[in-house]
Coordinates of C-alpha atoms and ligand atoms in Angstrom, one line a residue:
X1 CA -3.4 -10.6 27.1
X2 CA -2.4 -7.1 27.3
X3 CA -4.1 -4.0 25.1
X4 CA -1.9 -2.2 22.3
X5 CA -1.3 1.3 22.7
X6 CA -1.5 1.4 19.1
X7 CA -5.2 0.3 19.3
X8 CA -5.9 1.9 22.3
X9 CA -4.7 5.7 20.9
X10 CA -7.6 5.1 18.3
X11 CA -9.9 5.9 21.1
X12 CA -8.1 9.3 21.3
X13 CA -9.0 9.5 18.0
X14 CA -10.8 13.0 17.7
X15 CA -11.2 16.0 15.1
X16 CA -9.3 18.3 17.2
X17 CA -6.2 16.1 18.2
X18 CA -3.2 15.9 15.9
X19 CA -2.2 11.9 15.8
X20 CA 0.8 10.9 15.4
X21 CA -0.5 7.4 16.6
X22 CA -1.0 4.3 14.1
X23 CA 1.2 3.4 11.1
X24 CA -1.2 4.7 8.9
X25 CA -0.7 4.9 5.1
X26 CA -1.8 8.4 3.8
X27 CA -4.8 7.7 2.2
X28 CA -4.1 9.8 -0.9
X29 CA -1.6 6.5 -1.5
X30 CA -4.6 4.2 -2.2
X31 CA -4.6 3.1 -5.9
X32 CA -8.5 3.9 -5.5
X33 CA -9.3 3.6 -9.3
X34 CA -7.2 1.0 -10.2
X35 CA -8.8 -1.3 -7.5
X36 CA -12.3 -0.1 -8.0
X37 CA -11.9 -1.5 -12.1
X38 CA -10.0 -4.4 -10.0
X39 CA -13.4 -5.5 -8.0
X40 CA -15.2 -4.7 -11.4
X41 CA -12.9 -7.1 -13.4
X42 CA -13.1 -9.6 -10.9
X43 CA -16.9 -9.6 -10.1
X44 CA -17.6 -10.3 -13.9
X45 CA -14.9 -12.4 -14.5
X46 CA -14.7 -14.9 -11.6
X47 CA -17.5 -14.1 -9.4
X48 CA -18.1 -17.8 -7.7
X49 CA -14.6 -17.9 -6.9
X50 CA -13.7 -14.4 -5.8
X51 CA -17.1 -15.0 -3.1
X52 CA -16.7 -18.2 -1.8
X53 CA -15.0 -19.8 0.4
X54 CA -11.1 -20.9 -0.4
X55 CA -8.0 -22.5 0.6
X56 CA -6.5 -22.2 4.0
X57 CA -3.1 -21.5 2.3
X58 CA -4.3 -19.1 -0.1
X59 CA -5.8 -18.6 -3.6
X60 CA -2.8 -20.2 -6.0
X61 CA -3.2 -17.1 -8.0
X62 CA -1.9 -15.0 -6.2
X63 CA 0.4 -17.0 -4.5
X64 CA 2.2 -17.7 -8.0
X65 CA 2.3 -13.4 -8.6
X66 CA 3.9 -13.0 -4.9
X67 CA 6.4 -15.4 -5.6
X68 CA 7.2 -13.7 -9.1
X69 CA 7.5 -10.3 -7.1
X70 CA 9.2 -11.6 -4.4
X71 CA 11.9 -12.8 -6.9
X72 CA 11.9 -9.5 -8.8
X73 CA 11.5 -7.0 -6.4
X74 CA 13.1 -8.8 -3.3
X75 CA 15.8 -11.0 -4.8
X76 CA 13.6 -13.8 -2.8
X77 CA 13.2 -17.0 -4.8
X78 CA 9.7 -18.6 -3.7
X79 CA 7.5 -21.4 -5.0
X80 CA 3.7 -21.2 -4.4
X81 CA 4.4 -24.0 -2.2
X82 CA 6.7 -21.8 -0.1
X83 CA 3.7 -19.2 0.2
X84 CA 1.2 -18.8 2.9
X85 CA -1.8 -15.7 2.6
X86 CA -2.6 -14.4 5.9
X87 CA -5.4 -12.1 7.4
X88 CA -2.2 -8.7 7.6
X89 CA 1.3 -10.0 8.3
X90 CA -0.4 -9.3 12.1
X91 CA -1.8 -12.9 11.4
X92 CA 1.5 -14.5 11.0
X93 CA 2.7 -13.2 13.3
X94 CA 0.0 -14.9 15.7
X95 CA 0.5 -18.4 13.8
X96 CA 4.3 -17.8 14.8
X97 CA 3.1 -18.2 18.6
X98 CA 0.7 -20.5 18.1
X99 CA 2.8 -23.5 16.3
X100 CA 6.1 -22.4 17.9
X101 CA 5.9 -20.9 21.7
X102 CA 5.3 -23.5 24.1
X103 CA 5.5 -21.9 28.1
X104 CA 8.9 -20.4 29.1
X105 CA 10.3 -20.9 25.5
X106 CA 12.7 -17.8 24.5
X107 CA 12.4 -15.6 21.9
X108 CA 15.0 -12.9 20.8
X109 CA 13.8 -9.6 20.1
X110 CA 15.1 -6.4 19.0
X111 CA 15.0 -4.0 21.5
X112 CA 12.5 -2.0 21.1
X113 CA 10.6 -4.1 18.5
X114 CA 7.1 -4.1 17.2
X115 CA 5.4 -4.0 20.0
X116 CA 1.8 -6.1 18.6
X117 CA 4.1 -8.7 17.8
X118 CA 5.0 -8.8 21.8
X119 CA 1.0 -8.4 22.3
X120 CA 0.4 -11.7 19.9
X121 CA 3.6 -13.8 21.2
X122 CA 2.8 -13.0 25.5
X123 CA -0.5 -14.7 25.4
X124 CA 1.9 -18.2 24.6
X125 CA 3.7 -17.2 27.9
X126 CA 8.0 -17.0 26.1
X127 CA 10.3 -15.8 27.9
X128 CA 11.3 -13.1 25.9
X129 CA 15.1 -11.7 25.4
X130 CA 15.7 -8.1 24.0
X131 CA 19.0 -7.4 22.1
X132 CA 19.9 -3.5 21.9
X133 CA 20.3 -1.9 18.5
X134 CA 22.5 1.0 17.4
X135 CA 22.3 3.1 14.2
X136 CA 23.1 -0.1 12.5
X137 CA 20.2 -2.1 13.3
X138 CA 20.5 -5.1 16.2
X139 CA 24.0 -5.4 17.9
X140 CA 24.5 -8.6 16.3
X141 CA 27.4 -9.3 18.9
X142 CA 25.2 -8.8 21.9
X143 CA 22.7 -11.6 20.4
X144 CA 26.0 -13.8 20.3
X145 CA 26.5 -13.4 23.6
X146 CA 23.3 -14.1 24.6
X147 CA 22.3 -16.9 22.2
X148 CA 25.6 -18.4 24.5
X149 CA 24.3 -17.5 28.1
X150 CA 20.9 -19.0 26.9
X151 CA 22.2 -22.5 25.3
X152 CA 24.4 -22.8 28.5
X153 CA 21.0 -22.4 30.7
X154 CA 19.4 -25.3 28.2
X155 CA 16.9 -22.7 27.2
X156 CA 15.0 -23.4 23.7
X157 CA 15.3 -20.8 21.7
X158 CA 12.5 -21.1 19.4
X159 CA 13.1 -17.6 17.1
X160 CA 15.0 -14.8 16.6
X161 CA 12.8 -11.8 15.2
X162 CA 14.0 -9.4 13.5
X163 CA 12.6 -5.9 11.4
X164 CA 15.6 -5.4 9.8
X165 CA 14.6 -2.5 7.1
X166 CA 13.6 1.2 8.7
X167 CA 12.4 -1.1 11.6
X168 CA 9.2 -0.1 13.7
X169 CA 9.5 1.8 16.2
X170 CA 12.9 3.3 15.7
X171 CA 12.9 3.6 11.8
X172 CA 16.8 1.7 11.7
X173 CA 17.9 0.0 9.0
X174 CA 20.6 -3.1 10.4
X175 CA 23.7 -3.3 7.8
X176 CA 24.4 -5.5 4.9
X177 CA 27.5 -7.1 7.4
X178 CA 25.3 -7.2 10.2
X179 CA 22.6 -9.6 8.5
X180 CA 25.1 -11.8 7.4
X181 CA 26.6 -11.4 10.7
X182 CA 22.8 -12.5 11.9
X183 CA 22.3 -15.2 9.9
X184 CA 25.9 -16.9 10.4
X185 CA 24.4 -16.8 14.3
X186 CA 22.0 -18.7 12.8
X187 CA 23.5 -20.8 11.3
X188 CA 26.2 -21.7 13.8
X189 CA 23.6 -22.3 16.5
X190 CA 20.7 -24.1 14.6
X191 CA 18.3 -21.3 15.5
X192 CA 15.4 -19.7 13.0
X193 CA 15.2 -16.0 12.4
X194 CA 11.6 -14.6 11.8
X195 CA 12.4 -11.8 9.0
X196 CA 9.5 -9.1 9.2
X197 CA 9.3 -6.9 6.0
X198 CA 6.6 -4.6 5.6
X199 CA 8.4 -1.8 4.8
X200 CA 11.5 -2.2 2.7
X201 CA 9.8 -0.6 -0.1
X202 CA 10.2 2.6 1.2
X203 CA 13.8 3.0 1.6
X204 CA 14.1 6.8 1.2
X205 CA 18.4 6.9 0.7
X206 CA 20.1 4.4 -1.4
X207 CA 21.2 1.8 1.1
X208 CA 22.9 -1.3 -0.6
X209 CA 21.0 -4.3 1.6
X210 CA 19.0 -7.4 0.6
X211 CA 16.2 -9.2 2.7
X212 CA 18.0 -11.8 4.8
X213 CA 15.5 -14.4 3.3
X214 CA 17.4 -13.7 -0.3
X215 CA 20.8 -14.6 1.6
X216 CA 19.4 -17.5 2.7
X217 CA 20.3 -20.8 1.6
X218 CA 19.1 -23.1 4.0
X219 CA 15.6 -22.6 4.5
X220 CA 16.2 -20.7 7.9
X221 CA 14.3 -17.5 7.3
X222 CA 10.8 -17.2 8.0
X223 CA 9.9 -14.1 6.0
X224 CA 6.8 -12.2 6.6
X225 CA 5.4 -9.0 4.4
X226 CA 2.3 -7.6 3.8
X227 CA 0.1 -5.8 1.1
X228 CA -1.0 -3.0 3.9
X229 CA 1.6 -0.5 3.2
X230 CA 2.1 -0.9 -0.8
X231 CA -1.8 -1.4 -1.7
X232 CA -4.2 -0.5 1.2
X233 CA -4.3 -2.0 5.0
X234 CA -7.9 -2.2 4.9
X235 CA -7.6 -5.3 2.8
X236 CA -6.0 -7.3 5.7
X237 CA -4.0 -9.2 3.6
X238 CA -0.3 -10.6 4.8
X239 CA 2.0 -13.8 3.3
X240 CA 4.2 -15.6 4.6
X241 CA 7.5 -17.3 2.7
X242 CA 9.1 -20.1 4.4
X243 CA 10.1 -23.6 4.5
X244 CA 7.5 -26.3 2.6
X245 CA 7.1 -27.7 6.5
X246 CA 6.2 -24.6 8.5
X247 CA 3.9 -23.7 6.1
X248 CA 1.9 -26.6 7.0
X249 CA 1.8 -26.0 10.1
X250 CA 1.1 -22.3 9.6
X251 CA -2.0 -23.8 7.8
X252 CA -3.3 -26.0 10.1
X253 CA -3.0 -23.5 12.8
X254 CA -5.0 -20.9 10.7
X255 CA -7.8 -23.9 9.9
X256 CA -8.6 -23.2 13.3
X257 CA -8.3 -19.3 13.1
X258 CA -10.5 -18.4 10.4
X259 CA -10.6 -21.0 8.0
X260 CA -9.2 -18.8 5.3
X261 CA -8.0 -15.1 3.6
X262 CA -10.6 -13.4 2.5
X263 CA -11.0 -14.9 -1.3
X264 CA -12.3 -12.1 -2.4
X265 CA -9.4 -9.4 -1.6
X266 CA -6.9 -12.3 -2.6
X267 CA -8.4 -12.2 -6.2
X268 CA -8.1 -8.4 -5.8
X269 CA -4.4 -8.3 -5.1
X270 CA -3.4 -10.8 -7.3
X271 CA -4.8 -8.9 -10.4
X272 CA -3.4 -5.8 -8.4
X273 CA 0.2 -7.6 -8.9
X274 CA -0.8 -8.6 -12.0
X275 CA -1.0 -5.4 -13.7
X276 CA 1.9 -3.6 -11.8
X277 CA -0.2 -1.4 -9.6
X278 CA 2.0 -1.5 -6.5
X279 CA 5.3 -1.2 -8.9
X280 CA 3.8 2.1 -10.6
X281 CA 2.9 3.1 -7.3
X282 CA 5.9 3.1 -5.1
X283 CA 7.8 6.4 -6.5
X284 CA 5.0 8.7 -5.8
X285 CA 4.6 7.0 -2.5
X286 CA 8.6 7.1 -1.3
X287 CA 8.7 10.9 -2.6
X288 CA 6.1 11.8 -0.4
X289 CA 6.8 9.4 2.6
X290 CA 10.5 10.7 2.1
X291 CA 9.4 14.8 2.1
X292 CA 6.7 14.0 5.1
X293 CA 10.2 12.3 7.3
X294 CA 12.1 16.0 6.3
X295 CA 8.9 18.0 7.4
X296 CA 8.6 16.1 11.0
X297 CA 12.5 16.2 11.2
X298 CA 12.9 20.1 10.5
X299 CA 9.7 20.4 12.9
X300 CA 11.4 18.7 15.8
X301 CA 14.5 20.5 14.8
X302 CA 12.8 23.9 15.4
X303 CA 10.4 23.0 18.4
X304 CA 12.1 20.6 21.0
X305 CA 13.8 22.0 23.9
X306 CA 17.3 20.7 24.5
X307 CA 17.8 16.8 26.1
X308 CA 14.9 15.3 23.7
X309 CA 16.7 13.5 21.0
X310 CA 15.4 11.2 18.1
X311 CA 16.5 9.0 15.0
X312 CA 16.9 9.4 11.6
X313 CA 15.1 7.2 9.5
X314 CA 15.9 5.3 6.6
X315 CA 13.1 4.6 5.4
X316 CA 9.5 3.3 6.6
X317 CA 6.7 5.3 8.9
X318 CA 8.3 6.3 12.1
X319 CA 10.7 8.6 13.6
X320 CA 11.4 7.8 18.0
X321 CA 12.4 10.0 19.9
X322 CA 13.4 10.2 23.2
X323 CA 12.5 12.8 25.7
X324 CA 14.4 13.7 28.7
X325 CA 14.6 10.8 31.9
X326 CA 12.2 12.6 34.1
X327 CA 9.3 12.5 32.0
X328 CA 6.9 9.6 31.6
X329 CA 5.6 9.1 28.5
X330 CA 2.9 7.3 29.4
X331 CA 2.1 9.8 31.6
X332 CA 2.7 12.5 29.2
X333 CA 0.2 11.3 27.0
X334 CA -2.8 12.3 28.9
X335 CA -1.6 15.7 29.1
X336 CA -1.2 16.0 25.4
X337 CA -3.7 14.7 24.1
X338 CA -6.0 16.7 26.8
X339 CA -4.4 20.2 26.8
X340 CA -2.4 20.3 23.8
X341 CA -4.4 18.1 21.3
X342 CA -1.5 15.9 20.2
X343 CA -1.1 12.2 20.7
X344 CA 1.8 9.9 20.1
X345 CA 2.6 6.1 21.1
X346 CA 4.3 6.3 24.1
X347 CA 7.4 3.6 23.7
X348 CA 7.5 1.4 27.2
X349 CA 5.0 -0.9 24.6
X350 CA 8.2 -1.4 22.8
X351 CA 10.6 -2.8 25.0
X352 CA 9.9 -6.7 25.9
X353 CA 10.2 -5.6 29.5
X354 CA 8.6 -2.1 28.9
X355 CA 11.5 -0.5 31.0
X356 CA 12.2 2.3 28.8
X357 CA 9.6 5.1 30.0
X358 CA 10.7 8.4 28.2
X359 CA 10.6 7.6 24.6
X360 CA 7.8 7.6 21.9
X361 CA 6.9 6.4 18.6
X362 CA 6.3 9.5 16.1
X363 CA 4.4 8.6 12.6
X364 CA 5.1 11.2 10.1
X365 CA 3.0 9.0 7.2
X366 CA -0.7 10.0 7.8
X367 CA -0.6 13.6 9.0
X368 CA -0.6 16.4 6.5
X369 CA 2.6 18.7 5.9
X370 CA 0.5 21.2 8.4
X371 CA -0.4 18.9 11.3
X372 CA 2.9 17.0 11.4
X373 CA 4.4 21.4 12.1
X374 CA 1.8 21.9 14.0
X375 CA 1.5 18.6 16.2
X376 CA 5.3 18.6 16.5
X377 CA 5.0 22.3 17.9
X378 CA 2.2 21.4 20.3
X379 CA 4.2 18.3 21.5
X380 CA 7.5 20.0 22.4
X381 CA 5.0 22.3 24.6
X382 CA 3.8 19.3 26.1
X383 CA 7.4 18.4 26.7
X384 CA 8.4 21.3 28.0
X385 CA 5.5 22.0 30.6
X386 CA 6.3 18.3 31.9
Ligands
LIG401 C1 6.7 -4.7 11.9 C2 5.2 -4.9 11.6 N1 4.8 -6.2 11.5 C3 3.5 -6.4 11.2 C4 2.6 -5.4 11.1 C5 1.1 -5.7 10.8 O1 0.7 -5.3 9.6 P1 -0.5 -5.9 8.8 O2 -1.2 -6.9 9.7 O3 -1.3 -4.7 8.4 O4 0.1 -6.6 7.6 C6 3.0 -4.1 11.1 C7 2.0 -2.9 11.0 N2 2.4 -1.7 11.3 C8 4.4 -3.8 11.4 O5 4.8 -2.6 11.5
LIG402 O1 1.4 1.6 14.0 C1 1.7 0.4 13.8 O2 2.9 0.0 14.0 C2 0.7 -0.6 13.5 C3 -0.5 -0.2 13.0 C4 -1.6 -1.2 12.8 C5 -2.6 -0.9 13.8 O3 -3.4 0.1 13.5 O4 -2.7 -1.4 14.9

């Protein structure tokens, strides 16, 4: 087991230090009155079921309204039986290791990739395979390669993962040709791709590109997405589309886990759905996620000395940049956080061989207009004292 350095930067946590750490949603995005008549409505109208326990797979409710806006917002045609709740998409992502990895089995990563899915997948000991991306997403040609080498060896394959919309860390969104591209791959070689989507909501330029799950038309796509960056994270609540088979096993691995979602916040979201809260929502939130992107990128425009460089991100939370060779992110942290009150996630997290030490992961979400000038301003003196 090895820590995140997304949890571990809370501890850095303080008034003083500008964060641009965790993939925070800014709080002034949570649809506080609608869910506070939400726990009213629920509380008087279902009260035994909303507190009891439930079922492993998740309250039929709500499983019926994510399949409705998977279909209508994603172009993702789901039954409730194709639907699993989890505890965050960060739980799926666990039940992914825990029915599929067995010891020395591969899994294909972008590279970087999340990096908490790494943390969840190592403790089932894969053997883990990065694939590079450019500004199109994954180099869909490299994994082709690769997928080869590896099937030659006799390695199992057990997943290709993928974050194919403004993708954390690097904010890259991978083409409409390159998913098709992917999922031909797929096809061709009898290999599963594990589609994670938290974030295609907030697609800040018109970009013409489906979910790969909608393209697919034989059950190969595990899709994952998640309520914590359209309603509020606090709530912990994630789903799962797949397959009627690995949704069965997803739930008797999560028996073991923790039984089930939290019936209450289930009830919650589904009556959250059910009156359109995350759909009236979203505008407000991609104007200001889109203007908060501008402010960091005009900050790092005007602050970093030459040789640190960074993407431009379609869409999502983060921004990563890269800083020049000599300097140690890792390293780098201390010093900012100490001396110049600024903290970042460094990016050898990233990597599934955490090789790459001089980049970072920037979020522009949480901070304010002011701290994401001001913390960009500290952090290129941080840069250019190292
Ligand atoms: C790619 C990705 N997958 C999964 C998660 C976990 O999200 P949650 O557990 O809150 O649904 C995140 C959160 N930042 C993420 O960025
Ligand atoms: O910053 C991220 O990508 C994930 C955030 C969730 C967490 O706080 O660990």
């Amino acid at each position: 087991m090895t820590a995140s350095e997304i949890r571990e930067l809370l501890r850095w946590a303080t008034a003083d230090v500008i964060s641009f750490g965790g993939g925070m949603p800014d709080p002034s995005t949570f649809p506080i009155e609608d869910i506070a008549k939400i726990v009213a409505y629920v509380l008087e109208a279902y009260p035994h079921k909303a507190l009891q326990y439930g079922s492993t797979e998740g309250v039929l409710e709500l499983r019926q309204e994510i399949a409705k806006f998977s279909e209508s917002f994603r172009g993702i045609r789901a039954r409730p039986e194709n639907i699993i709740v989890t505890v965050g998409s960060q739980e799926a992502l666990e039940l992914l290791g825990r029915v599929f990895i067995d010891p020395g089995d591969v899994v294909i990563t972008e590279n970087p990739t999340y990096l908490a899915a790494l943390q969840a997948w190592r403790v089932y000991q894969p053997r883990l395979v990065g694939v590079p991306m450019d500004e199109h997403g994954m180099v869909v040609e490299i994994l082709e390669e690769r997928v080869k080498q590896l099937k030659a060896e006799g390695a199992r394959i057990k997943f290709i993962y993928t974050i194919p919309t403004a993708q954390n860390p690097s904010g890259l969104t991978m083409s409409q040709d390159r998913r098709k591209y992917l999922l031909e791959v797929a096809e061709r070689f009898d290999l599963m791709i594990v589609e994670d989507d938290p974030y295609s909501y907030f697609l800040f330029e018109p970009i013409e590109v489906s979910p790969i799950k909608a393209l697919d038309k034989n059950d190969r796509v595990i899709y994952l997405s998640t309520a914590s960056k359209i309603f509020a994270p606090g709530f912990r609540l994630g789903w799962v589309i797949a397959k009627e088979d690995v949704v069965k096993w997803f739930n008797l691995a999560k028996q073991s886990l923790n039984l089930n979602t939290s019936n209450f916040v289930q009830y919650i979201f589904a009556e959250g759905l059910r009156r359109n809260v995350v759909l009236k929502n979203l505008p407000h939130v991609r104007d200001l996620y889109k203007r908060k992107r501008d402010a960091m990128l005009a900050a790092l425009e005007t602050y970093m000395p030459p040789g640190v460089s960074w993407t431009r991100p379609s869409g999502g939370m983060f921004i990563w940049v890269t800083a020049p060779p000599h300097i140690d992110t890792k390293e780098l942290l201390k010093t900012a956080v100490t001396q110049y009150k600024v903290a970042f996630v460094p990016g050898h997290g990233f990597f599934v061989d955490q090789s790459v030490r001089n980049a970072m992961r920037l979020n522009f979400t949480y901070p304010s207009f002011e701290q994401i000038n001001e913390g960009i301003r500290r952090l290129a003196m941080a840069i250019k004292g190292a």
